[in-house]
mmCIF file of C-alpha atoms and ligand atoms in Angstrom:
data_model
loop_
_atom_site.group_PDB
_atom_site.id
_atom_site.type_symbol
_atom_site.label_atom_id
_atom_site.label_comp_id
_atom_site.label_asym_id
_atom_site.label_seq_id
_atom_site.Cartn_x
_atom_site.Cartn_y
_atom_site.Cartn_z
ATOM 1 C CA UNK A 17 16.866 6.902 19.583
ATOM 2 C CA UNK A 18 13.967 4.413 20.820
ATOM 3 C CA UNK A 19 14.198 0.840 19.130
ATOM 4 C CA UNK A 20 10.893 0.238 18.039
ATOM 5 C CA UNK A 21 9.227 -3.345 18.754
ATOM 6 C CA UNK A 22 5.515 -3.387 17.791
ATOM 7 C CA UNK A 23 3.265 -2.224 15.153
ATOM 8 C CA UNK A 24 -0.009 -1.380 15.184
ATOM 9 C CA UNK A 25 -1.343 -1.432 12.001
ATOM 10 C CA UNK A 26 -4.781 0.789 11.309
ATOM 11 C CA UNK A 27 -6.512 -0.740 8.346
ATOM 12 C CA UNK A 28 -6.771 -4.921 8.366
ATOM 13 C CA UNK A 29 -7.175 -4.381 4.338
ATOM 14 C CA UNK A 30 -4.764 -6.387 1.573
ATOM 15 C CA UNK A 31 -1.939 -3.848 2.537
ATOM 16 C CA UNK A 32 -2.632 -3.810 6.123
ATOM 17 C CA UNK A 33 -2.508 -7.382 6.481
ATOM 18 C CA UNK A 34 -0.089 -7.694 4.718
ATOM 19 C CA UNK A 35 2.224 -5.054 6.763
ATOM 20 C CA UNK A 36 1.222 -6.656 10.076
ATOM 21 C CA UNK A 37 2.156 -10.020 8.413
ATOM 22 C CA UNK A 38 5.800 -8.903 7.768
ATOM 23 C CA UNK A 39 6.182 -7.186 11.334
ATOM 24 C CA UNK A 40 5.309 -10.707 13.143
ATOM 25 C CA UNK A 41 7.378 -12.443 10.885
ATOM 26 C CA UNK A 42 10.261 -9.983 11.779
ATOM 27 C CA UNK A 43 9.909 -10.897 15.240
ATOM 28 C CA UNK A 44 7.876 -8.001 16.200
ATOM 29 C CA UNK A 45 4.289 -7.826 18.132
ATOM 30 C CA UNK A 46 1.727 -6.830 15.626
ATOM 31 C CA UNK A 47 -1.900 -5.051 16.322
ATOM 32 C CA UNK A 48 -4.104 -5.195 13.235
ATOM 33 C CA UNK A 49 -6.606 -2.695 13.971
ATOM 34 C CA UNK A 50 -10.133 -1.995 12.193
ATOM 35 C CA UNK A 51 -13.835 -1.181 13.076
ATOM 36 C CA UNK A 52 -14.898 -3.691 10.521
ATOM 37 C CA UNK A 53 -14.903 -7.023 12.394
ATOM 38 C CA UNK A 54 -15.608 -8.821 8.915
ATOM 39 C CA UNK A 55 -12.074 -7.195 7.344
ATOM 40 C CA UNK A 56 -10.127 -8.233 10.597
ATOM 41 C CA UNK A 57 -11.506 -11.861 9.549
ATOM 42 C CA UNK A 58 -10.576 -11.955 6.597
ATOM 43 C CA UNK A 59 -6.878 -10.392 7.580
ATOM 44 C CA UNK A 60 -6.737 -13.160 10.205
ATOM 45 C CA UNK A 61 -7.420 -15.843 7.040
ATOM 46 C CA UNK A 62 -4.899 -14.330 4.935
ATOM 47 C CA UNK A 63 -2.137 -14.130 8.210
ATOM 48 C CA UNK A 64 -2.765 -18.007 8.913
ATOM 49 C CA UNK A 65 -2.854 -18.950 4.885
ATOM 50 C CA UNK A 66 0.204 -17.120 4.511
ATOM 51 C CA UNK A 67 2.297 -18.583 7.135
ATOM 52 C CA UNK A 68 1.051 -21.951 6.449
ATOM 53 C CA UNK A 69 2.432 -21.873 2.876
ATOM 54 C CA UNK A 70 5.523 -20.742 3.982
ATOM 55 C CA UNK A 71 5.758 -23.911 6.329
ATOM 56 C CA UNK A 72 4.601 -25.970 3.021
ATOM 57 C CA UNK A 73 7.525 -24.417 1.291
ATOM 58 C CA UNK A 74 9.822 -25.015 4.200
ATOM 59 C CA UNK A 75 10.696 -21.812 4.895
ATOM 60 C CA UNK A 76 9.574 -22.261 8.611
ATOM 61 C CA UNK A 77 8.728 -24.935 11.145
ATOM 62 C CA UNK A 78 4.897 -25.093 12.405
ATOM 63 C CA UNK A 79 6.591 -23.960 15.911
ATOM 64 C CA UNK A 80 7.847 -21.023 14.357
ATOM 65 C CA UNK A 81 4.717 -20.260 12.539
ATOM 66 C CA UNK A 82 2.432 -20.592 15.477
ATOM 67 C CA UNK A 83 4.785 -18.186 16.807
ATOM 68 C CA UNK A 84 4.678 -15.715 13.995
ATOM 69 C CA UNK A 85 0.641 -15.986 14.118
ATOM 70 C CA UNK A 86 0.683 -15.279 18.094
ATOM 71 C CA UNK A 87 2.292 -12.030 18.005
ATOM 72 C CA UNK A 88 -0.386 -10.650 16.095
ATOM 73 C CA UNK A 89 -3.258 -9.872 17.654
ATOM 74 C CA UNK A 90 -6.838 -8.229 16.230
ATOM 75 C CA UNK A 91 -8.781 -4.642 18.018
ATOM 76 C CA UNK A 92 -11.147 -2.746 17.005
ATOM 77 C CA UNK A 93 -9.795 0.265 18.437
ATOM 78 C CA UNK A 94 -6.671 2.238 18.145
ATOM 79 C CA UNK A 95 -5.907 2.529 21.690
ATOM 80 C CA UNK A 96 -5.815 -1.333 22.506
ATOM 81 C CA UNK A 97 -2.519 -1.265 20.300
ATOM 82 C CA UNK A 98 -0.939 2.254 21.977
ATOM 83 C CA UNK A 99 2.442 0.112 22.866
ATOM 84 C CA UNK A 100 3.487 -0.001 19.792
ATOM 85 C CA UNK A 101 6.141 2.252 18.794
ATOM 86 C CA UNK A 102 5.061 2.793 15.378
ATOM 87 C CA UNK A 103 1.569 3.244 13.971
ATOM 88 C CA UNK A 104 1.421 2.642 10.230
ATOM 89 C CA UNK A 105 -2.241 3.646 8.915
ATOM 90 C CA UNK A 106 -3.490 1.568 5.823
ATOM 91 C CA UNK A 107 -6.922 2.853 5.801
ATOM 92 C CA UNK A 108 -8.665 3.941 2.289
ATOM 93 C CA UNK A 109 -6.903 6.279 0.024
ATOM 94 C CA UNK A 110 -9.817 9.440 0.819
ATOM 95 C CA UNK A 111 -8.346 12.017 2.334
ATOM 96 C CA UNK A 112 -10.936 13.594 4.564
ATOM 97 C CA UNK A 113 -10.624 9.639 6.234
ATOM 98 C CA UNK A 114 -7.089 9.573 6.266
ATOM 99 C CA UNK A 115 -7.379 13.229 8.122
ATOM 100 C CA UNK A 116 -9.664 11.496 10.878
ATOM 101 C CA UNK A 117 -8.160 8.736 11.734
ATOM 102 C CA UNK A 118 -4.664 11.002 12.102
ATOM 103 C CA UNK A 119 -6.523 13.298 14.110
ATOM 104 C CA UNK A 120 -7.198 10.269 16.563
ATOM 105 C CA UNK A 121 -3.904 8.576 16.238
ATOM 106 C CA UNK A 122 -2.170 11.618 17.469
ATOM 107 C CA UNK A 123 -4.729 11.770 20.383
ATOM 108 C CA UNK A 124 -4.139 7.859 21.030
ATOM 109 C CA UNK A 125 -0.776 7.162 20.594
ATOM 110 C CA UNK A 126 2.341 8.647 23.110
ATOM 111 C CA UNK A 127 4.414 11.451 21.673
ATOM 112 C CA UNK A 128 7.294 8.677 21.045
ATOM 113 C CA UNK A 129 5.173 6.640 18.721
ATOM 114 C CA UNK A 130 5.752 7.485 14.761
ATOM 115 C CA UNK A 131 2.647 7.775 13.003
ATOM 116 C CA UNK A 132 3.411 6.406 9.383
ATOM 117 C CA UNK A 133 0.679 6.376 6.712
ATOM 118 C CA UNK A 134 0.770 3.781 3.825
ATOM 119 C CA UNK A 135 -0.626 6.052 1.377
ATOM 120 C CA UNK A 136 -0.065 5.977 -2.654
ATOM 121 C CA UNK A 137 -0.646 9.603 -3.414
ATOM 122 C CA UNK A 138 -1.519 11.629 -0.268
ATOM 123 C CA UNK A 139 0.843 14.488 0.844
ATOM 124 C CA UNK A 140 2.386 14.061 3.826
ATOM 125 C CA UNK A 141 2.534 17.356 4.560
ATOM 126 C CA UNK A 142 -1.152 17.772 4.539
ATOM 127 C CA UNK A 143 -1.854 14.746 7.056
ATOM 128 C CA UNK A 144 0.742 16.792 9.796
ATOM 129 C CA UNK A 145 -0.891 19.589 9.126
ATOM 130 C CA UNK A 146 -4.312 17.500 10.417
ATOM 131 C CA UNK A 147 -1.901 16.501 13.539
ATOM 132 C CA UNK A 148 -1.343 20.131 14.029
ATOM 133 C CA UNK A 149 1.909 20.156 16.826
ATOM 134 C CA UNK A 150 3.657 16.631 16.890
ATOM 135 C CA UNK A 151 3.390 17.077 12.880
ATOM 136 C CA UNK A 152 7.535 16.053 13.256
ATOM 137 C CA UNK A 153 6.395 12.160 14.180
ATOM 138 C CA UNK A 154 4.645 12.045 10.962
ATOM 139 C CA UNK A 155 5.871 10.279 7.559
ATOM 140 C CA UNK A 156 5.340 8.521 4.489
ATOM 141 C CA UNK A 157 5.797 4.763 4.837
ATOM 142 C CA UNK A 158 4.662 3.208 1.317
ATOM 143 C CA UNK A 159 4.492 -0.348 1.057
ATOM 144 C CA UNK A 160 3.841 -2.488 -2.072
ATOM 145 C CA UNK A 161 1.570 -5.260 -2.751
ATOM 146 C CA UNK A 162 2.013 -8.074 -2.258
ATOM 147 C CA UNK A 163 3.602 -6.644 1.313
ATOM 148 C CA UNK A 164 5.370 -9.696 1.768
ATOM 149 C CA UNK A 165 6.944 -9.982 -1.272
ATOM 150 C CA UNK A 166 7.728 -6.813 -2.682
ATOM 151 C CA UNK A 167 10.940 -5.145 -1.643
ATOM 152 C CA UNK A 168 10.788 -1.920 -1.025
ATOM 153 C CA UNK A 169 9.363 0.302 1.287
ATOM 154 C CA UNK A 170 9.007 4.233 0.259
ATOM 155 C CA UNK A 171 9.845 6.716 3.060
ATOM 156 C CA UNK A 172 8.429 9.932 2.335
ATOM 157 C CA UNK A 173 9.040 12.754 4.700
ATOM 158 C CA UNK A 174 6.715 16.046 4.915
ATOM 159 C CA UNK A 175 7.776 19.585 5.529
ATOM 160 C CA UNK A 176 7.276 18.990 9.105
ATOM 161 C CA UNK A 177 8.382 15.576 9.710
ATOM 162 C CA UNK A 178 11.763 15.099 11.639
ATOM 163 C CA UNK A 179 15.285 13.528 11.138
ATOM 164 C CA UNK A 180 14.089 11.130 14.024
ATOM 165 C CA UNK A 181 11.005 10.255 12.671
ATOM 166 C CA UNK A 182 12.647 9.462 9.455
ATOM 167 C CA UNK A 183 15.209 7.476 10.994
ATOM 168 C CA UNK A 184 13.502 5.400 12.988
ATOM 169 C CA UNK A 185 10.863 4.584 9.994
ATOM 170 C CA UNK A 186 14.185 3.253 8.070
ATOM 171 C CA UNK A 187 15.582 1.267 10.894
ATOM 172 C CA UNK A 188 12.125 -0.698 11.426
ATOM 173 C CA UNK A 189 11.486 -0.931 7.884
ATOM 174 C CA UNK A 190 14.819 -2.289 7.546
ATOM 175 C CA UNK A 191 14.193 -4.692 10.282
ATOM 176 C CA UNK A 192 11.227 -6.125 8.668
ATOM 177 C CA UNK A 193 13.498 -7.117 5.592
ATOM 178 C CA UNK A 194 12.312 -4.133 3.485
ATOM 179 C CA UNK A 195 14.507 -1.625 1.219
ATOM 180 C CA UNK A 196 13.678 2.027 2.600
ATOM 181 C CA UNK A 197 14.405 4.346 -0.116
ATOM 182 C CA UNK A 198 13.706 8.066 0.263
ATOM 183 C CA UNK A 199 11.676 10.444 -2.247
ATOM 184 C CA UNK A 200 10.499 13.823 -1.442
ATOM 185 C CA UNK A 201 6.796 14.920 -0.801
ATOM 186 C CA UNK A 202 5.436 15.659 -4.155
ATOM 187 C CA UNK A 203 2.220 13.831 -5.591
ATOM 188 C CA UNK A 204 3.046 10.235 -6.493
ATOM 189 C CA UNK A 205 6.188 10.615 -4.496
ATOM 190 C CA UNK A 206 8.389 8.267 -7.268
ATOM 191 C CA UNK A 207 7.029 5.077 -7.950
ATOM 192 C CA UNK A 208 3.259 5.935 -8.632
ATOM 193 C CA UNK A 209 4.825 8.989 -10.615
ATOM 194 C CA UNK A 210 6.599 6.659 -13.122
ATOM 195 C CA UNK A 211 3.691 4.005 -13.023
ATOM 196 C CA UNK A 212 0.486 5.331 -13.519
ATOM 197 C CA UNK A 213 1.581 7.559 -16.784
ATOM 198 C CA UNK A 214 2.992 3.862 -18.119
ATOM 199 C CA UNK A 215 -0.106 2.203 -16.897
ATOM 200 C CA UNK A 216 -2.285 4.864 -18.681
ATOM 201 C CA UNK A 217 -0.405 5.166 -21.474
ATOM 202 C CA UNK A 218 -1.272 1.118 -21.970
ATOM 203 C CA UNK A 219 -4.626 2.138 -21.568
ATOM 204 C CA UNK A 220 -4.585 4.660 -24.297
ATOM 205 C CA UNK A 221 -2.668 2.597 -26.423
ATOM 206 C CA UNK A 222 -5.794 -0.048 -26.033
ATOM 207 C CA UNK A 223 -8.280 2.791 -26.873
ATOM 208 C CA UNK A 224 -6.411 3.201 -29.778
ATOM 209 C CA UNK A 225 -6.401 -0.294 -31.196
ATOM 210 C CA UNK A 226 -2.203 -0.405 -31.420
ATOM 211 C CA UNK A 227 -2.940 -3.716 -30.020
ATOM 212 C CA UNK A 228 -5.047 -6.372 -27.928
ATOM 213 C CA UNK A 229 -4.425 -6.020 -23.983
ATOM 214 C CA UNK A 230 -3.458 -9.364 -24.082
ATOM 215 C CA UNK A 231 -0.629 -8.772 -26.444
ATOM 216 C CA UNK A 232 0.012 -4.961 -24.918
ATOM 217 C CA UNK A 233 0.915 -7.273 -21.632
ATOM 218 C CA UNK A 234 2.659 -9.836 -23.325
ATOM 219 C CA UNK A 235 4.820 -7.483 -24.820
ATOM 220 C CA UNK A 236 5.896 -5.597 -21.839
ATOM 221 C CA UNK A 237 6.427 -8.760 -19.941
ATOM 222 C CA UNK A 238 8.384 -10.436 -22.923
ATOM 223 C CA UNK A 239 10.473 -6.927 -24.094
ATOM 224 C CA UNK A 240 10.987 -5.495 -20.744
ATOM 225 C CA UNK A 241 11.056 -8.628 -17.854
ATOM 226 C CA UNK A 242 7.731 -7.250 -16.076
ATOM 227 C CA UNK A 243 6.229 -9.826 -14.118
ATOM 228 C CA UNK A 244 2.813 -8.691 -14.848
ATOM 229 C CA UNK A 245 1.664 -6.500 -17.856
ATOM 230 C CA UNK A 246 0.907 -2.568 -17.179
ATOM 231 C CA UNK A 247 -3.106 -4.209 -18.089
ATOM 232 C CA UNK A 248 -2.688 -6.452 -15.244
ATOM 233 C CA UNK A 249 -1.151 -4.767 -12.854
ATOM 234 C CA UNK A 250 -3.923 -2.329 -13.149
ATOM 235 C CA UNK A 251 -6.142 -5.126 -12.490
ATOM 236 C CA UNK A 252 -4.125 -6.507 -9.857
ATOM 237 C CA UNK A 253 -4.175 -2.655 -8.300
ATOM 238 C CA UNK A 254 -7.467 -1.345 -8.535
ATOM 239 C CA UNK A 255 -8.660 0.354 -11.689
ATOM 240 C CA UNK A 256 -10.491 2.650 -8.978
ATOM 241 C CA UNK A 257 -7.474 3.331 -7.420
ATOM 242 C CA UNK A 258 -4.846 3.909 -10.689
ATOM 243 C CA UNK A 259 -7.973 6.387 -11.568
ATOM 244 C CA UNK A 260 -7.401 7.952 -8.194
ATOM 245 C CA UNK A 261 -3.960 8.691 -7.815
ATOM 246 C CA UNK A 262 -4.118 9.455 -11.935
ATOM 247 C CA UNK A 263 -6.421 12.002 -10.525
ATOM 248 C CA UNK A 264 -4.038 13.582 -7.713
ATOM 249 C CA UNK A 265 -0.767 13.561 -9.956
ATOM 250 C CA UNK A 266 -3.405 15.669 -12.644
ATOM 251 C CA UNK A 267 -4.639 17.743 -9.572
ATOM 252 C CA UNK A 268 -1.338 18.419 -8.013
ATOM 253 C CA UNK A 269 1.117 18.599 -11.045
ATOM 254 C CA UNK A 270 -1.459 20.405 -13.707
ATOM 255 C CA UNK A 271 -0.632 18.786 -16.440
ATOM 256 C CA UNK A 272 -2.902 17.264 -18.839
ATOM 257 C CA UNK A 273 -0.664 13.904 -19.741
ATOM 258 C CA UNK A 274 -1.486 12.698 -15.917
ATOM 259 C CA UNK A 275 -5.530 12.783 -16.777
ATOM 260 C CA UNK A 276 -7.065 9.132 -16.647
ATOM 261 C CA UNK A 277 -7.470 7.605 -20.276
ATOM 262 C CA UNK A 278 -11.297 7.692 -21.416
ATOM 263 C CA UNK A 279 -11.153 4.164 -21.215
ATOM 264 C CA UNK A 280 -10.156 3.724 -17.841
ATOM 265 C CA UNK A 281 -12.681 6.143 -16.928
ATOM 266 C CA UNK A 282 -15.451 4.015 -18.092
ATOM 267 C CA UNK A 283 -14.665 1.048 -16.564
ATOM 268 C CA UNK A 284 -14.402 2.016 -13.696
ATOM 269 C CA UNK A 285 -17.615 4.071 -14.290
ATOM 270 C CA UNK A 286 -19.050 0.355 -15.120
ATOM 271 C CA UNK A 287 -17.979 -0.891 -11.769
ATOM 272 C CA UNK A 288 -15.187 -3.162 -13.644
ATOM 273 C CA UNK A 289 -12.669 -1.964 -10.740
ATOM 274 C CA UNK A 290 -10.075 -5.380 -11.278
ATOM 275 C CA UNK A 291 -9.706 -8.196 -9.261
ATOM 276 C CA UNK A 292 -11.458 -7.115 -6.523
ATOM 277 C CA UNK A 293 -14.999 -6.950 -8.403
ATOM 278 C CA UNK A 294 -14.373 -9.760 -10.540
ATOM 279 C CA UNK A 295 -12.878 -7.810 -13.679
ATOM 280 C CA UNK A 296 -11.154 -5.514 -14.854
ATOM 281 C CA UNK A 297 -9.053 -5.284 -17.847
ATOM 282 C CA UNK A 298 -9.318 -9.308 -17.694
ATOM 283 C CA UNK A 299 -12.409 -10.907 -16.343
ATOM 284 C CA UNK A 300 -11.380 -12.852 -12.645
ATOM 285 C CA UNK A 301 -13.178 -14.753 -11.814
ATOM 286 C CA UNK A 302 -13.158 -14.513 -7.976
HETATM 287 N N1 LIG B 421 0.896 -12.667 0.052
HETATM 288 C C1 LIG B 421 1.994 -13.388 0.335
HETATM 289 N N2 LIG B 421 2.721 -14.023 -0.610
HETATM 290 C C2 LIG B 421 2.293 -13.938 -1.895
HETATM 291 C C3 LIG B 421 1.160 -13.205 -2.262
HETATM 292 C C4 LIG B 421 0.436 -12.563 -1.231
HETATM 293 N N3 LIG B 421 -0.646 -11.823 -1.467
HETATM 294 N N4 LIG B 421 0.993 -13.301 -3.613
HETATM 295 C C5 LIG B 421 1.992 -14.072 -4.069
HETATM 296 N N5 LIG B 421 2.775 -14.453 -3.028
HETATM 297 C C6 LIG B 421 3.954 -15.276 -3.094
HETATM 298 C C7 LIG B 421 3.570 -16.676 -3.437
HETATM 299 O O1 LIG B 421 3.245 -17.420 -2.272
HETATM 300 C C8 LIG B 421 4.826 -17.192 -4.098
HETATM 301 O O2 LIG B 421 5.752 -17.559 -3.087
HETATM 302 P P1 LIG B 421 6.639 -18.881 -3.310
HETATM 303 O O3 LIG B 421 7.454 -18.633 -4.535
HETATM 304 O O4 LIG B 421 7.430 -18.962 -2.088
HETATM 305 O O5 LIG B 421 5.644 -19.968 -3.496
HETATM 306 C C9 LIG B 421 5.409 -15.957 -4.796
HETATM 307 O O6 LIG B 421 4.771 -14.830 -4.177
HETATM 308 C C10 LIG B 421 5.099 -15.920 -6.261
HETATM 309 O O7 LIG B 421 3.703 -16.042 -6.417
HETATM 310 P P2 LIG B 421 2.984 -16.924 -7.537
HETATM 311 O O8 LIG B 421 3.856 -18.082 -7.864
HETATM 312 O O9 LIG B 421 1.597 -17.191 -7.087
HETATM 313 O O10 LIG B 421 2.810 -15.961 -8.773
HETATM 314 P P3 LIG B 421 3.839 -15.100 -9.599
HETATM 315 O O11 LIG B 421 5.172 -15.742 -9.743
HETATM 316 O O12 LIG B 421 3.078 -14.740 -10.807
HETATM 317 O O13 LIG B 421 4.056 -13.771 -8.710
HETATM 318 C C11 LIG B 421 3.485 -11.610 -8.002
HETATM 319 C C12 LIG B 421 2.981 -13.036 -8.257
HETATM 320 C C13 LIG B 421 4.514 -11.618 -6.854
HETATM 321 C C14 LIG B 421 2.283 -10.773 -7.599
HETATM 322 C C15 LIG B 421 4.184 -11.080 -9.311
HETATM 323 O O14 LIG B 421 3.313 -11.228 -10.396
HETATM 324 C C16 LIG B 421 4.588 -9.634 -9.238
HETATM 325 O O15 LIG B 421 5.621 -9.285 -8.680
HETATM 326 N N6 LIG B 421 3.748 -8.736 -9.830
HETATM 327 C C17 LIG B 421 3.985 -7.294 -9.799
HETATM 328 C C18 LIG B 421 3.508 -6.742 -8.487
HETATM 329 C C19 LIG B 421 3.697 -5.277 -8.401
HETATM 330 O O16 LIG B 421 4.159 -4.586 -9.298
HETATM 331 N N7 LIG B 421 3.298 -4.733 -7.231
HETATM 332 C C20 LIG B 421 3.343 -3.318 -6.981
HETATM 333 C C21 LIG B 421 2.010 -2.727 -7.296
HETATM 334 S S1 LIG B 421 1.982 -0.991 -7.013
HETATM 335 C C22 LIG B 421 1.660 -0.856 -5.366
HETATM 336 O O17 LIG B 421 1.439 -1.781 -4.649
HETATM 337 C C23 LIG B 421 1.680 0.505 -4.785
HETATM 338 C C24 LIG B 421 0.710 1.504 -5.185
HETATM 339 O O18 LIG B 421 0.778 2.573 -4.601
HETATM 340 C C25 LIG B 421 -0.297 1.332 -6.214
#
């Protein structure tokens, strides 16, 4: 089985960065790939902010960090980071995009490279299916944000995808000081399956007037040792993108219970989408 020792990371977005982040800091060579040149900016800013807090906090030396911040490097296009031996896409959750860019990893990319995508709610099967043969090298690799925080990494295999392809996706995601824990290909795969129904149900019980949001997240935090409220972690999410994968788990499973609250409906209708646009739940102000 080949060792893998670079990423190349398709999407230079909060979780993109974020992956590429925790490769270099493993040690590995990191390509943060995007067309936008603006978004690889603003991943570069976030790389060097991130590792000069950690040499703030002491956790590294400035040698060390320099380091960390040279084995990344920033492309445009997919085939400048082909060496890699693993290709994680972090791209936006629309599936007809996620379909393209698989299409031209699996043209770009050696037979040996594993083609991982970072997706919340997207079946796995259905991207191999876009790879047509070589569907085996393809799997679920579901980080959480903040990347370099958060624990665990998801490994979701497809019908098609091999015992290779998932083995090798645990040994690197090991390697980068992750937690690979498997779930099967259904929609939400297991931890947006358990979240979003909490999360909505928070929203309902808002609607409702059981209590203030404020107090709905202080009481989850308080009672159950959540480090952010279901309200905020919505926020801190995307409302858009709860509403999404709320969406798919209605779609896929056919059950009403999964369909997005009214409330959450209309604010995102409104364009109040969470952090990101300045409010949410919460106003942010950015
Ligand atoms: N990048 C790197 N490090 C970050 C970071 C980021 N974006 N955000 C926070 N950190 C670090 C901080 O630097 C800090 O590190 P030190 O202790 O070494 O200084 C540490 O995290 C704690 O941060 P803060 O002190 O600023 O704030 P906090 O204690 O309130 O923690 C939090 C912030 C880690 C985000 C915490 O509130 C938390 O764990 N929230 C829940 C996050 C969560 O549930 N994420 C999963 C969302 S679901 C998902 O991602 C998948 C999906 O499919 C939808």
């Amino acid at each position: 089985m080949n060792r893998i020792e670079g990423v190349a990371v398709i999407g230079a977005g909060t979780m993109g960065s974020g992956i590429a982040y925790v490769a270099a800091q493993a040690g590995m060579r990191a390509w943060q790939i995007d067309v936008a040149p603006a978004q690889l900016e603003r991943a570069r800013e976030y790389h060097a902010k991130t590792a000069s807090r950690s040499v703030e906090k002491g956790r590294m030396s400035s040698t060390e960090s320099d380091a960390l911040l040279s084995r990344i490097t920033y492309h445009g296009s997919m085939a400048q980071g082909a060496a890699a031996g693993l290709a994680v896409e972090a791209a936006t959750e629309n599936p007809e995009i996620k379909r393209r860019i698989f299409e031209e990893m699996a043209r770009t990319f050696p037979e040996s490279t594993v083609l991982a995508t970072n997706t919340s709610s997207i079946s796995i099967t259905s991207i191999g299916a876009a790879v047509g043969p070589g569907a085996d090298r393809v799997v679920g690799m579901h980080f959480f944000n903040p990347v370099p925080v958060m624990k665990l990494v998801e490994v979701i295999r497809g019908l098609m995808t091999s015992d290779e392809t998932v083995a090798r996706t645990v040994a690197v995601a090991e390697r980068l000081g992750k937690v690979p824990i498997p779930a099967h290909d259904r929609a939400g795969f297991v931890s947006n399956r358990v979240l979003m129904p909490m999360i909505n149900e928070a929203f309902y019980a808002w609607m409702e007037g059981v209590a203030e949001p404020k107090h709905i997240d202080e009481i989850m935090k308080l009672g159950c040792n959540f480090p952010m409220g279901p309200l905020r972690l919505a926020d801190f999410i995307g409302l858009d993108v709860c509403h999404d994968i709320l969406m798919v788990l209605f779609r896929e499973l056919g059950q009403d219970r999964y369909f997005p609250c009214p409330l959450l409906r209309q604010l995102v209708t409104a364009g109040r989408l969470g952090d990101k646009s300045g409010g949410g739940v919460y106003d942010h102000p950015q």
